[in-house]
PDB file of C-alpha atoms in Angstrom:
ATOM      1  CA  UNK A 395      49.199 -36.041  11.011  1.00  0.00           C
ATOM      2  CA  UNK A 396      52.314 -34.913  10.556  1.00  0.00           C
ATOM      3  CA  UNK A 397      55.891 -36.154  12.787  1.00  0.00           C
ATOM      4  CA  UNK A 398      55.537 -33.034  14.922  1.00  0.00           C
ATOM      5  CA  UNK A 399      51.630 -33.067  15.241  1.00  0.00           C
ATOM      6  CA  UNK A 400      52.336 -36.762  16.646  1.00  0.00           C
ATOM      7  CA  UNK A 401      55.338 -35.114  18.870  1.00  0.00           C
ATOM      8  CA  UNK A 402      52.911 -32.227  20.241  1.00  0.00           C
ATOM      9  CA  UNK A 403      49.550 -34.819  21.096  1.00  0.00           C
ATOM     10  CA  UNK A 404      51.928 -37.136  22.845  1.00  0.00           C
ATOM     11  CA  UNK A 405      53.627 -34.505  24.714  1.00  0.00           C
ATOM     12  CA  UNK A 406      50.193 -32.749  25.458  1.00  0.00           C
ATOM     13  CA  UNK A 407      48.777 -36.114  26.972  1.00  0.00           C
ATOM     14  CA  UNK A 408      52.230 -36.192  28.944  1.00  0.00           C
ATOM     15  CA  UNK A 409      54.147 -38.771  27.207  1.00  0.00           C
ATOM     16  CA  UNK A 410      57.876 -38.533  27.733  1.00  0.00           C
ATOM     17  CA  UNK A 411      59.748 -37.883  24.872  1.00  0.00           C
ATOM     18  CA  UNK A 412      63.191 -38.043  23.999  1.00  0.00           C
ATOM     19  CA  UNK A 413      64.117 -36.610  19.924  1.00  0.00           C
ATOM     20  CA  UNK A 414      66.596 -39.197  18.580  1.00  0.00           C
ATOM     21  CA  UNK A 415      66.737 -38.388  14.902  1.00  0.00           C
ATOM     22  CA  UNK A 416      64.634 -36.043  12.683  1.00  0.00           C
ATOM     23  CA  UNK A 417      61.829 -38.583  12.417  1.00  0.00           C
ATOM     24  CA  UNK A 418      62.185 -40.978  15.250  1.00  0.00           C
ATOM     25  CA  UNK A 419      61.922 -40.066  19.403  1.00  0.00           C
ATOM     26  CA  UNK A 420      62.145 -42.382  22.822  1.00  0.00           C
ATOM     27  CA  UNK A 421      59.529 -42.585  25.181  1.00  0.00           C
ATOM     28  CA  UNK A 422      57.992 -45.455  27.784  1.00  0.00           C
ATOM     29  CA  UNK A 423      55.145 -45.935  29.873  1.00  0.00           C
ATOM     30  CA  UNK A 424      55.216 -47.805  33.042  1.00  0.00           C
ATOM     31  CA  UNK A 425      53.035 -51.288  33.743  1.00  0.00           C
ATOM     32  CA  UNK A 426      52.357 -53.369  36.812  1.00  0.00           C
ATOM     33  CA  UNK A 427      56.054 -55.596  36.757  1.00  0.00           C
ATOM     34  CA  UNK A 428      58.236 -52.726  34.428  1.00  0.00           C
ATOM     35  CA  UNK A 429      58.273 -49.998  32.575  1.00  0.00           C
ATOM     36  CA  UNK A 430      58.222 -50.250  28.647  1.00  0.00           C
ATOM     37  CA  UNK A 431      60.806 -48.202  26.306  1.00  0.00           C
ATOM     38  CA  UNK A 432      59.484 -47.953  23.020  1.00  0.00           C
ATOM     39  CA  UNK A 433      60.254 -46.097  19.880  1.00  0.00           C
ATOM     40  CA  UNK A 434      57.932 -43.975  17.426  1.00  0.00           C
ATOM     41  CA  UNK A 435      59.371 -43.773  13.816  1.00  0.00           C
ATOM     42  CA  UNK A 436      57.791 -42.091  10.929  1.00  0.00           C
ATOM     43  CA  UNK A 437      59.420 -43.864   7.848  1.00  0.00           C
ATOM     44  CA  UNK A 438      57.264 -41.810   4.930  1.00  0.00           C
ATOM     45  CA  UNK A 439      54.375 -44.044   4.739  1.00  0.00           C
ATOM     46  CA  UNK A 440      54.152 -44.817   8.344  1.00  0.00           C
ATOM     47  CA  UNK A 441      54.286 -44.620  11.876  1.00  0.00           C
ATOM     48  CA  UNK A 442      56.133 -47.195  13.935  1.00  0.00           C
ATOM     49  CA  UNK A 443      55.726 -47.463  17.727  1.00  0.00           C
ATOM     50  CA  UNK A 444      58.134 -50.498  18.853  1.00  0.00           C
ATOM     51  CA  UNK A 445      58.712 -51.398  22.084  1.00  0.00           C
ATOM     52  CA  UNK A 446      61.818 -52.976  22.206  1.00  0.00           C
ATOM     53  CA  UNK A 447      64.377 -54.180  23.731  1.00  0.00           C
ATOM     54  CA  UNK A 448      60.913 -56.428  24.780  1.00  0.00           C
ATOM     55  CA  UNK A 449      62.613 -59.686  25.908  1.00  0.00           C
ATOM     56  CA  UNK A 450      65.778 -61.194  24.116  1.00  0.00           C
ATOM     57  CA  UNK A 451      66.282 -64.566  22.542  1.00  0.00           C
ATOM     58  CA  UNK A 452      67.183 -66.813  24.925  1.00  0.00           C
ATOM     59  CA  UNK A 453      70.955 -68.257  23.898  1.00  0.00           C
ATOM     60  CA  UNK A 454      69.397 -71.917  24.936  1.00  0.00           C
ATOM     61  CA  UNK A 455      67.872 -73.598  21.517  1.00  0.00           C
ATOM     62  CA  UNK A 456      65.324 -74.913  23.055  1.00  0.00           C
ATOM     63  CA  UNK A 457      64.093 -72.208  25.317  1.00  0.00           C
ATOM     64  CA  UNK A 458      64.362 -69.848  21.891  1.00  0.00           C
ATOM     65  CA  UNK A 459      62.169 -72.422  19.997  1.00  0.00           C
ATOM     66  CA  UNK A 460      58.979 -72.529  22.207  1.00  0.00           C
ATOM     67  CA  UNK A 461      59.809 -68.530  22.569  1.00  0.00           C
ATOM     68  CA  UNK A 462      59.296 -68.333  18.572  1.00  0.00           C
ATOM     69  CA  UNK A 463      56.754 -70.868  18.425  1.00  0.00           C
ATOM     70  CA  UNK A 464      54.856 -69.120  20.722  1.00  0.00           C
ATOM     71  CA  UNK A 465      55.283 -65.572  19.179  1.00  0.00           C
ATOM     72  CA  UNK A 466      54.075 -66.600  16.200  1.00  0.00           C
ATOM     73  CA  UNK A 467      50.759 -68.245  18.050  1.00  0.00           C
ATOM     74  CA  UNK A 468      50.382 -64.649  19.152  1.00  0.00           C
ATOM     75  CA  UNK A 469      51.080 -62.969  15.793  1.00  0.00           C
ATOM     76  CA  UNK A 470      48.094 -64.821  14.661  1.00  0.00           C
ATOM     77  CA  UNK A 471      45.734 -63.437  17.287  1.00  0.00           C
ATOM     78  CA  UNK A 472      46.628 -60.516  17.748  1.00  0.00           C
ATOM     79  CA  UNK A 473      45.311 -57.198  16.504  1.00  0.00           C
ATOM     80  CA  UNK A 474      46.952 -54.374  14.777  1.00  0.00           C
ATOM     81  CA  UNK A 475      50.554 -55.760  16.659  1.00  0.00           C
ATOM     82  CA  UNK A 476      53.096 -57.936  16.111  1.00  0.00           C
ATOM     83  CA  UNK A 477      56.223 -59.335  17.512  1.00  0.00           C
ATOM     84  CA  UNK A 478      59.182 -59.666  15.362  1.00  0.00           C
ATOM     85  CA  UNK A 479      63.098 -60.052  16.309  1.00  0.00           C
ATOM     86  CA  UNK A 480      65.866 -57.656  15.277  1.00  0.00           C
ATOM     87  CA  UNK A 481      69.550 -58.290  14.759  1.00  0.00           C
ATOM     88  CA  UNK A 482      70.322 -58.014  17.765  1.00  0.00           C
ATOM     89  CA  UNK A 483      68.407 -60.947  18.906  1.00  0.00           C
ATOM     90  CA  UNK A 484      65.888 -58.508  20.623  1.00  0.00           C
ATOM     91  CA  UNK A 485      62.133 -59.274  20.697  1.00  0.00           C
ATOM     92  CA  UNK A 486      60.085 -56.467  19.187  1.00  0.00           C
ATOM     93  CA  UNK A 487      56.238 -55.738  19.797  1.00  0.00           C
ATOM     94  CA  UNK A 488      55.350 -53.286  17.186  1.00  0.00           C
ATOM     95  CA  UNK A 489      52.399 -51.219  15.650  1.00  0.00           C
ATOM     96  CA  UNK A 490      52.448 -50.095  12.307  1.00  0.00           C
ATOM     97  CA  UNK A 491      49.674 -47.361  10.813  1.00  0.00           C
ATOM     98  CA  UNK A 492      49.473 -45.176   7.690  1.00  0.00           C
ATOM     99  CA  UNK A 493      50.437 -41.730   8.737  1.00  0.00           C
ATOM    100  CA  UNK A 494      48.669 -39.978   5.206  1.00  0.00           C
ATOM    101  CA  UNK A 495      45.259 -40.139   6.852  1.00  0.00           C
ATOM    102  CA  UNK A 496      45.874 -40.578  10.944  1.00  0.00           C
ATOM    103  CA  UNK A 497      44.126 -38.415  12.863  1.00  0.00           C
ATOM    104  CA  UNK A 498      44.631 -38.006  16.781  1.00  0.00           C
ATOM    105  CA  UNK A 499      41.995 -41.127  17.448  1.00  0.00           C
ATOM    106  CA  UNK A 500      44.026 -43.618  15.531  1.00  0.00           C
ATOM    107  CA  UNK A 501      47.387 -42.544  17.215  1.00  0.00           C
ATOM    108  CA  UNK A 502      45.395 -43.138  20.383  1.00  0.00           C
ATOM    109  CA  UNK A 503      44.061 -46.471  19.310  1.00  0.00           C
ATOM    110  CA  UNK A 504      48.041 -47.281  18.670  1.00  0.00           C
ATOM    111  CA  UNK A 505      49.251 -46.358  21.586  1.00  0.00           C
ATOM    112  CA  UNK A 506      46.525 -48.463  23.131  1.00  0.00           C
ATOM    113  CA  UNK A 507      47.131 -51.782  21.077  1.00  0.00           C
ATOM    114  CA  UNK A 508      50.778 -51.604  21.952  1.00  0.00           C
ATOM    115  CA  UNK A 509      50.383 -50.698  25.638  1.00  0.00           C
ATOM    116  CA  UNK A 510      47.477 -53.419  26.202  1.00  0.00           C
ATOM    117  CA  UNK A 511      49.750 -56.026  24.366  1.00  0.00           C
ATOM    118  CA  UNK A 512      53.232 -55.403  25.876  1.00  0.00           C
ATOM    119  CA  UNK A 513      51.318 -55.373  29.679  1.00  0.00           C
ATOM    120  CA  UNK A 514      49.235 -58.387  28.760  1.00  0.00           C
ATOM    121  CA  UNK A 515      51.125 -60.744  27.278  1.00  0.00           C
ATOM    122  CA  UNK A 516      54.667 -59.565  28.981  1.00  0.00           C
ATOM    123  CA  UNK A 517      54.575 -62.151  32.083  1.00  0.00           C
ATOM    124  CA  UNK A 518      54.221 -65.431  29.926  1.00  0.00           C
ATOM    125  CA  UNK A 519      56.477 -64.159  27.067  1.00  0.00           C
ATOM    126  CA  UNK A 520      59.429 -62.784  29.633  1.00  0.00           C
ATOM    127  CA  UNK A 521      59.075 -66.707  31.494  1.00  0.00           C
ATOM    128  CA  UNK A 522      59.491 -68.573  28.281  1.00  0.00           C
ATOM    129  CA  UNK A 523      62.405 -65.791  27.733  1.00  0.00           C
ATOM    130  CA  UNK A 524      63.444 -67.361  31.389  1.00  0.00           C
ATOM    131  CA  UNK A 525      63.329 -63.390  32.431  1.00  0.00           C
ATOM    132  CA  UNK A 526      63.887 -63.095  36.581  1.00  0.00           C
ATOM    133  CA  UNK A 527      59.971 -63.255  38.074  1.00  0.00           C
ATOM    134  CA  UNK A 528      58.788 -59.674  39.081  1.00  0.00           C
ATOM    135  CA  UNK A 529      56.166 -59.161  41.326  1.00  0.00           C
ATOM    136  CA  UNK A 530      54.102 -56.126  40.779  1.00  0.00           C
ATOM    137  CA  UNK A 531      54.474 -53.398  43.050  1.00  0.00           C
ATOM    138  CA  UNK A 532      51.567 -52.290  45.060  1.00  0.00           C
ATOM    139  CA  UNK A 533      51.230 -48.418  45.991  1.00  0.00           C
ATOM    140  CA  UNK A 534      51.406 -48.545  50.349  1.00  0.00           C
ATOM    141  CA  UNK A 535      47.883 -48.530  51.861  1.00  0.00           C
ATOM    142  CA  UNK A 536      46.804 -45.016  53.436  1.00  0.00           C
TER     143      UNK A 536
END
């Protein structure tokens, strides 16, 4: 796939997107407790979808370090994701594929892994951030 074929399937399975640069766009989805901004970069030899800002590093040492520790516990289990930090002391949760040979099933199965991961493992990741509680909202009963 190409940048715009990945553009055009997300758009056609109604994916907001918002063009940034030549090879990079905005977009989100919304979970149970908040909605997730991520990006989706092609750099050449891949495709990037990174949610982020995810959490920030907490400016308490302490708080940070189980934060880390724990990150890296999760890097080790997960699949096809991982959580990094960027200079601006943002947590990332990111999916990385070759673009030569993805096809419109493998963008899908990215999109998955990084939606599954950022609404799974967002409430114990944003409390050892010390992120505000948020209850999820419930649609009212008919």
């Amino acid at each position: 796939m190409t940048f715009d074929e990945v553009v055009d399937y997300m758009r056609a399975d109604n994916w907001p997107i918002e063009p940034l640069q030549p090879q990079t766009f905005r977009t989100s989805f919304r979970g149970p407790l908040r909605s997730f901004p991520f990006f989706v970069h092609v750099d050449g030899s891949h495709i990037i979808l990174a949610a982020v800002p995810y959490v920030r590093i907490p400016s308490d040492v302490e708080r940070a370090d189980r934060l880390m520790d724990r990150l890296l516990h999760m890097n080790r289990d997960m699949n096809l994701a991982k959580f990094s930090v960027d200079d601006d002391g943002d947590v990332v949760l990111s999916v990385e594929w070759p673009i030569a040979e993805l096809d419109p099933s493998e963008l899908r199965d990215a999109l998955d892994v990084l939606t599954y991961y950022a609404v799974e493992l967002w409430p114990e990741i944003a409390r050892l951030a010390g992120e505000p509680e948020v209850k999820p909202t419930r649609p009212p009963a008919s």
